Amino acid sequence: MRQEKTKALTDGTAAMLLAQMAGVEQYAPMVQYLLRSMQAGGELALKLVEHMITDAEAYLSAGEAAGVVRPSRNRPARTRYLAYQATGSMLLWFTLHGADVPAEEFAALFRRYVEELALPALELFTEGLLVDRSMLDEYLMYVPDPPPAGDPDRTAG
């Protein structure tokens, strides 16, 4: 997954994205395992999510270096937010639409999930949501400077 996500965030072409979407079913077993692990909770789920966040930070960094991903004021915090958003929305979607289907049916369900969310996700990530940055500017004036990377006391709040 890390290799494919790195490719997606360093290539940045529509052809690569469409090729990955065409073969999305190949990732279904990993996604089903991920879902079941997160639903079970506990130490395994925590370690799995932390591992995903570490991987995501690496491919987002590669995307920044390739000029495909915008730099962040706080890459670790942005990475954690994106991982929580992605896994949380995935857990909710599959809980509502049949996370317990047999493995042989899960690939089709996973394709439906990807097709349902691809447009809004791409739109949000490429065009943004808000029409201006006034909320961000006000927030930045309100909070102290973003914490340096690796400062757990200041990133937790």
Rosetta silent file (secondary structure, phi, psi, omega in degrees, C-alpha in Angstrom):
SEQUENCE: MRQEKTKALTDGTAAMLLAQMAGVEQYAPMVQYLLRSMQAGGELALKLVEHMITDAEAYLSAGEAAGVVRPSRNRPARTRYLAYQATGSMLLWFTLHGADVPAEEFAALFRRYVEELALPALELFTEGLLVDRSMLDEYLMYVPDPPPAGDPDRTAG
SCORE:     score description
SCORE:     0.000 S_00000001
   1 L     0.000  -41.181  179.888    0.000    0.000    0.000 S_00000001
   2 H   -60.078  -43.470  179.832    2.827    2.375    0.841 S_00000001
   3 H   -61.278  -44.548 -178.944    4.391    1.795   -2.574 S_00000001
   4 H   -68.904  -39.119  178.639    1.099    2.450   -4.398 S_00000001
   5 H   -69.436  -36.851  175.962    0.283    5.534   -2.343 S_00000001
   6 H   -62.326  -43.621  178.169    3.792    6.878   -2.903 S_00000001
   7 H   -59.576  -43.939 -178.462    3.306    6.351   -6.629 S_00000001
   8 H   -63.306  -38.515 -174.886   -0.031    8.187   -6.503 S_00000001
   9 H   -92.925    0.323  174.403    1.386   11.159   -4.625 S_00000001
  10 H  -114.291  -24.059  177.339    4.575   11.506   -6.651 S_00000001
  11 H   -81.295  -55.855  175.268    3.205   10.842  -10.141 S_00000001
  12 L    70.150   18.586 -179.725    0.107   12.972   -9.829 S_00000001
  13 L  -101.599  154.552  177.626   -1.329   12.072  -13.236 S_00000001
  14 H   -65.595  -35.815 -179.578   -4.892   11.148  -14.080 S_00000001
  15 H   -61.355  -42.743  179.199   -3.680    8.083  -15.986 S_00000001
  16 H   -65.696  -43.305  178.873   -1.988    6.688  -12.889 S_00000001
  17 H   -60.573  -46.680 -179.258   -5.056    7.394  -10.746 S_00000001
  18 H   -65.176  -35.964  177.125   -7.396    5.700  -13.222 S_00000001
  19 H   -65.027  -41.950  178.105   -5.080    2.689  -13.474 S_00000001
  20 H   -65.140  -40.159  179.835   -5.082    2.326   -9.688 S_00000001
  21 H   -67.196  -32.893 -179.977   -8.869    2.638   -9.563 S_00000001
  22 H   -63.102  -30.866 -178.135   -9.250    0.007  -12.291 S_00000001
  23 L  -109.980   27.753 -173.365   -7.528   -2.548  -10.082 S_00000001
  24 H   -60.992  -28.187 -178.023   -8.911   -1.478   -6.727 S_00000001
  25 H   -60.366  -25.688 -179.479  -10.247   -4.944   -5.911 S_00000001
  26 H   -63.048  -22.360 -179.547   -6.704   -6.213   -5.361 S_00000001
  27 H   -90.579   -6.131 -175.770   -6.578   -4.158   -2.158 S_00000001
  28 H   -56.203  -44.597  179.995   -9.867   -5.514   -0.784 S_00000001
  29 H   -61.087  -38.720  178.463   -8.306   -8.245    1.415 S_00000001
  30 H   -67.161  -40.172 -179.830   -5.998   -5.701    3.070 S_00000001
  31 H   -66.764  -41.468  179.194   -8.867   -3.263    3.593 S_00000001
  32 H   -63.934  -40.244  176.155  -11.082   -5.965    5.065 S_00000001
  33 H   -62.945  -44.335  178.822   -8.276   -6.964    7.444 S_00000001
  34 H   -58.833  -47.953  179.378   -7.774   -3.309    8.378 S_00000001
  35 H   -58.670  -48.536 -178.019  -11.479   -2.844    9.076 S_00000001
  36 H   -64.371  -37.559  178.611  -11.712   -5.950   11.241 S_00000001
  37 H   -65.726  -43.054  179.553   -8.569   -4.996   13.140 S_00000001
  38 H   -68.922  -37.549  178.336   -9.864   -1.503   13.862 S_00000001
  39 H   -64.747  -33.865  179.332  -13.284   -2.813   14.863 S_00000001
  40 H   -71.525  -27.909  178.995  -11.616   -5.202   17.310 S_00000001
  41 L    70.630 -160.354  177.103   -9.701   -2.307   18.851 S_00000001
  42 H    77.500 -165.886 -174.854   -6.969   -2.826   21.387 S_00000001
  43 H   -62.334  -39.637  178.986   -3.226   -2.849   20.962 S_00000001
  44 H   -59.892  -46.855 -179.807   -3.299   -4.374   17.449 S_00000001
  45 H   -62.323  -43.677  179.860   -5.555   -1.612   16.143 S_00000001
  46 H   -60.763  -47.735 -179.940   -3.419    1.065   17.781 S_00000001
  47 H   -64.352  -39.886 -179.841   -0.195   -0.329   16.326 S_00000001
  48 H   -63.498  -46.203  179.620   -1.768   -0.752   12.900 S_00000001
  49 H   -65.654  -42.651  178.261   -3.039    2.835   12.789 S_00000001
  50 H   -62.178  -38.750  176.756    0.287    4.202   14.049 S_00000001
  51 H   -63.991  -41.850  178.296    2.086    2.193   11.350 S_00000001
  52 H   -62.689  -39.131  179.925   -0.295    3.605    8.724 S_00000001
  53 H   -66.250  -41.452  177.297    0.399    7.135    9.966 S_00000001
  54 H   -61.506  -45.148  176.997    4.162    6.569    9.739 S_00000001
  55 H   -61.829  -43.623 -178.458    3.757    5.280    6.178 S_00000001
  56 H   -63.142  -38.389  178.425    1.474    8.177    5.279 S_00000001
  57 H   -63.022  -37.273  178.829    3.982   10.708    6.537 S_00000001
  58 H   -66.609  -45.045 -177.984    6.610    9.138    4.265 S_00000001
  59 H   -77.411  -27.279  173.177    4.463    9.229    1.127 S_00000001
  60 H   -68.503  -38.087  176.169    3.115   12.707    1.844 S_00000001
  61 H   -63.247  -42.325  177.212    6.714   13.878    2.258 S_00000001
  62 H   -63.439  -38.506  177.140    7.604   12.232   -1.059 S_00000001
  63 H   -64.814  -38.265  175.433    4.612   13.976   -2.630 S_00000001
  64 H   -62.768  -46.663 -179.429    5.796   17.324   -1.296 S_00000001
  65 H   -61.751  -32.434 -179.660    9.279   16.696   -2.693 S_00000001
  66 H   -82.384   -7.940 -179.642    7.748   15.781   -6.078 S_00000001
  67 L    79.954   17.177 -179.826    5.686   18.981   -6.120 S_00000001
  68 L   -97.808  -30.576 -178.626    2.365   17.102   -6.141 S_00000001
  69 L  -111.620  134.877  177.074    1.389   17.714   -2.494 S_00000001
  70 L   -67.774  140.333  174.327    1.321   21.152   -0.885 S_00000001
  71 L   -62.965  156.690 -178.723    3.678   21.558    2.059 S_00000001
  72 L  -115.626  151.888  173.290    2.080   21.723    5.501 S_00000001
  73 L   -65.329  -28.899 -177.501    2.688   24.006    8.458 S_00000001
  74 L  -149.686   85.626 -175.357    2.806   20.823   10.536 S_00000001
  75 H   -56.126  -45.410  179.923    3.182   17.671    8.440 S_00000001
  76 H   -59.684  -40.613 -179.950    2.866   15.190   11.350 S_00000001
  77 H   -68.327  -41.817  178.197   -0.389   16.789   12.526 S_00000001
  78 H   -63.402  -42.271 -179.693   -1.806   16.933    8.990 S_00000001
  79 H   -61.145  -46.494  179.619   -0.833   13.315    8.401 S_00000001
  80 H   -61.570  -43.249  178.568   -2.516   12.153   11.608 S_00000001
  81 H   -59.992  -47.449 -179.744   -5.669   14.124   10.741 S_00000001
  82 H   -62.475  -39.694  179.046   -5.824   12.610    7.247 S_00000001
  83 H   -65.443  -43.294  178.313   -5.294    9.095    8.621 S_00000001
  84 H   -64.944  -42.251  178.572   -8.036    9.549   11.213 S_00000001
  85 H   -61.809  -47.172 -177.169  -10.391   11.012    8.609 S_00000001
  86 H   -65.207  -48.666 -177.714   -9.714    8.214    6.132 S_00000001
  87 H   -71.396  -37.170  178.790   -9.977    5.338    8.590 S_00000001
  88 H   -65.115  -44.884  179.797  -12.923    6.847   10.446 S_00000001
  89 H   -67.541  -35.598  178.015  -14.935    7.469    7.313 S_00000001
  90 H   -65.508  -44.837  177.693  -14.071    4.007    6.024 S_00000001
  91 H   -59.056  -45.696 -179.943  -15.187    2.393    9.286 S_00000001
  92 H   -63.525  -49.157 -177.409  -18.456    4.307    9.229 S_00000001
  93 H   -58.016  -48.971 -177.215  -19.177    3.630    5.550 S_00000001
  94 H   -70.942  -31.049  175.016  -18.554   -0.109    5.810 S_00000001
  95 H   -62.869  -39.955 -179.441  -20.470   -0.366    9.087 S_00000001
  96 H   -77.664  -23.276 -172.748  -23.471    1.185    7.349 S_00000001
  97 H  -118.244   12.387  171.738  -23.088   -0.802    4.113 S_00000001
  98 L   111.503   49.931 -179.925  -22.095   -4.303    5.132 S_00000001
  99 L   -60.915  -20.549 -175.699  -18.650   -4.666    6.676 S_00000001
 100 L   -92.477   12.684  179.366  -19.533   -8.247    7.610 S_00000001
 101 L   -64.552  154.382  176.671  -19.990   -9.520    4.064 S_00000001
 102 L   -61.813  154.790 -176.536  -18.008  -12.641    3.160 S_00000001
 103 H   -53.301  -38.041 -177.697  -14.528  -12.065    1.711 S_00000001
 104 H   -68.857  -18.582  177.362  -15.670  -13.048   -1.787 S_00000001
 105 H   -99.086  -13.268 -174.297  -18.260  -10.232   -1.738 S_00000001
 106 H   -68.203  -34.081 -179.079  -16.068   -7.626   -0.092 S_00000001
 107 H   -59.248  -42.375  178.694  -14.147   -6.699   -3.267 S_00000001
 108 H   -67.172  -38.664  177.711  -17.344   -5.493   -4.962 S_00000001
 109 H   -65.665  -39.968  178.096  -18.336   -3.577   -1.850 S_00000001
 110 H   -63.889  -41.235  176.547  -14.883   -1.988   -1.700 S_00000001
 111 H   -59.549  -43.682  179.207  -15.190   -0.905   -5.360 S_00000001
 112 H   -59.752  -43.456  177.820  -18.543    0.708   -4.532 S_00000001
 113 H   -58.527  -49.706 -178.684  -16.934    2.565   -1.617 S_00000001
 114 H   -62.334  -45.642 -178.429  -14.078    3.862   -3.797 S_00000001
 115 H   -66.507  -34.817 -179.927  -16.387    4.911   -6.621 S_00000001
 116 H   -70.083  -33.377 -173.436  -18.780    6.653   -4.226 S_00000001
 117 H  -103.805   -9.927 -176.218  -16.063    8.679   -2.510 S_00000001
 118 H   -60.396  -50.606 -177.709  -13.514    9.326   -5.296 S_00000001
 119 H   -61.760  -53.882 -179.147  -15.152   12.454   -6.730 S_00000001
 120 H   -62.246  -34.558  178.905  -15.841   14.280   -3.449 S_00000001
 121 H   -66.913  -47.286  179.316  -12.385   13.352   -2.116 S_00000001
 122 H   -63.932  -40.164  178.089  -10.578   14.533   -5.243 S_00000001
 123 H   -61.456  -47.129 -179.177  -12.652   17.693   -5.364 S_00000001
 124 H   -63.828  -44.446 -176.958  -11.920   18.480   -1.726 S_00000001
 125 H   -74.770  -26.309 -178.105   -8.199   17.726   -1.986 S_00000001
 126 H   -98.383  -32.444 -177.226   -7.644   19.572   -5.266 S_00000001
 127 H  -108.200  -17.693 -177.911  -10.053   22.509   -5.049 S_00000001
 128 L    84.530  179.707 -177.556  -10.547   22.883   -1.329 S_00000001
 129 L  -114.655  -47.165 -176.099  -13.767   23.510    0.567 S_00000001
 130 L   -87.089  149.086 -175.505  -13.740   27.086    1.771 S_00000001
 131 L   -81.013  -17.284  174.819  -13.792   29.993   -0.687 S_00000001
 132 L  -148.395  177.315 -174.978  -11.143   31.984    1.131 S_00000001
 133 L  -103.192   18.581 -176.458   -8.593   31.578    3.880 S_00000001
 134 H   -60.555  -38.412  178.920  -10.047   34.048    6.383 S_00000001
 135 H   -64.424  -42.902  177.789  -10.894   31.318    8.918 S_00000001
 136 H   -62.955  -46.192 -179.344   -7.335   29.966    8.743 S_00000001
 137 H   -59.108  -44.064  179.044   -5.849   33.450    9.062 S_00000001
 138 H   -65.007  -41.353  178.705   -7.968   34.198   12.138 S_00000001
 139 H   -61.692  -45.035 -179.269   -7.099   30.838   13.668 S_00000001
 140 H   -64.008  -29.266  175.942   -3.382   31.408   13.087 S_00000001
 141 H   -75.064  -26.412 -176.485   -3.645   34.771   14.825 S_00000001
 142 H   -82.412  -38.906 -175.514   -5.419   33.118   17.764 S_00000001
 143 L   -97.334  156.348  173.806   -3.079   30.166   18.376 S_00000001
 144 L   -66.574  169.723  178.428    0.644   30.204   19.045 S_00000001
 145 L   -52.153  146.207  178.047    2.968   29.170   16.258 S_00000001
 146 L   -55.562  144.522 -178.208    2.505   25.536   15.240 S_00000001
 147 L   -66.873  150.909  174.928    4.643   23.241   17.385 S_00000001
 148 L   -65.954  151.629  178.749    7.884   21.939   15.961 S_00000001
 149 L   -55.584  136.812  175.898    7.716   18.389   14.631 S_00000001
 150 L    85.710    8.533  177.508    8.202   15.831   17.379 S_00000001
 151 L   -97.892   87.025 -173.117    7.020   18.052   20.262 S_00000001
 152 H   -63.951  -26.978 -179.583    4.321   15.773   21.764 S_00000001
 153 H   -66.864  -29.789 -175.855    3.439   18.238   24.543 S_00000001
 154 H  -100.505  -16.706 -179.156    2.299   20.859   22.031 S_00000001
 155 H   -88.085  -16.734 -175.606    0.777   18.612   19.324 S_00000001
 156 L   -72.274  -27.419 -174.347   -1.670   16.844   21.643 S_00000001
 157 L  -101.510    0.000    0.000   -3.955   19.826   22.202 S_00000001
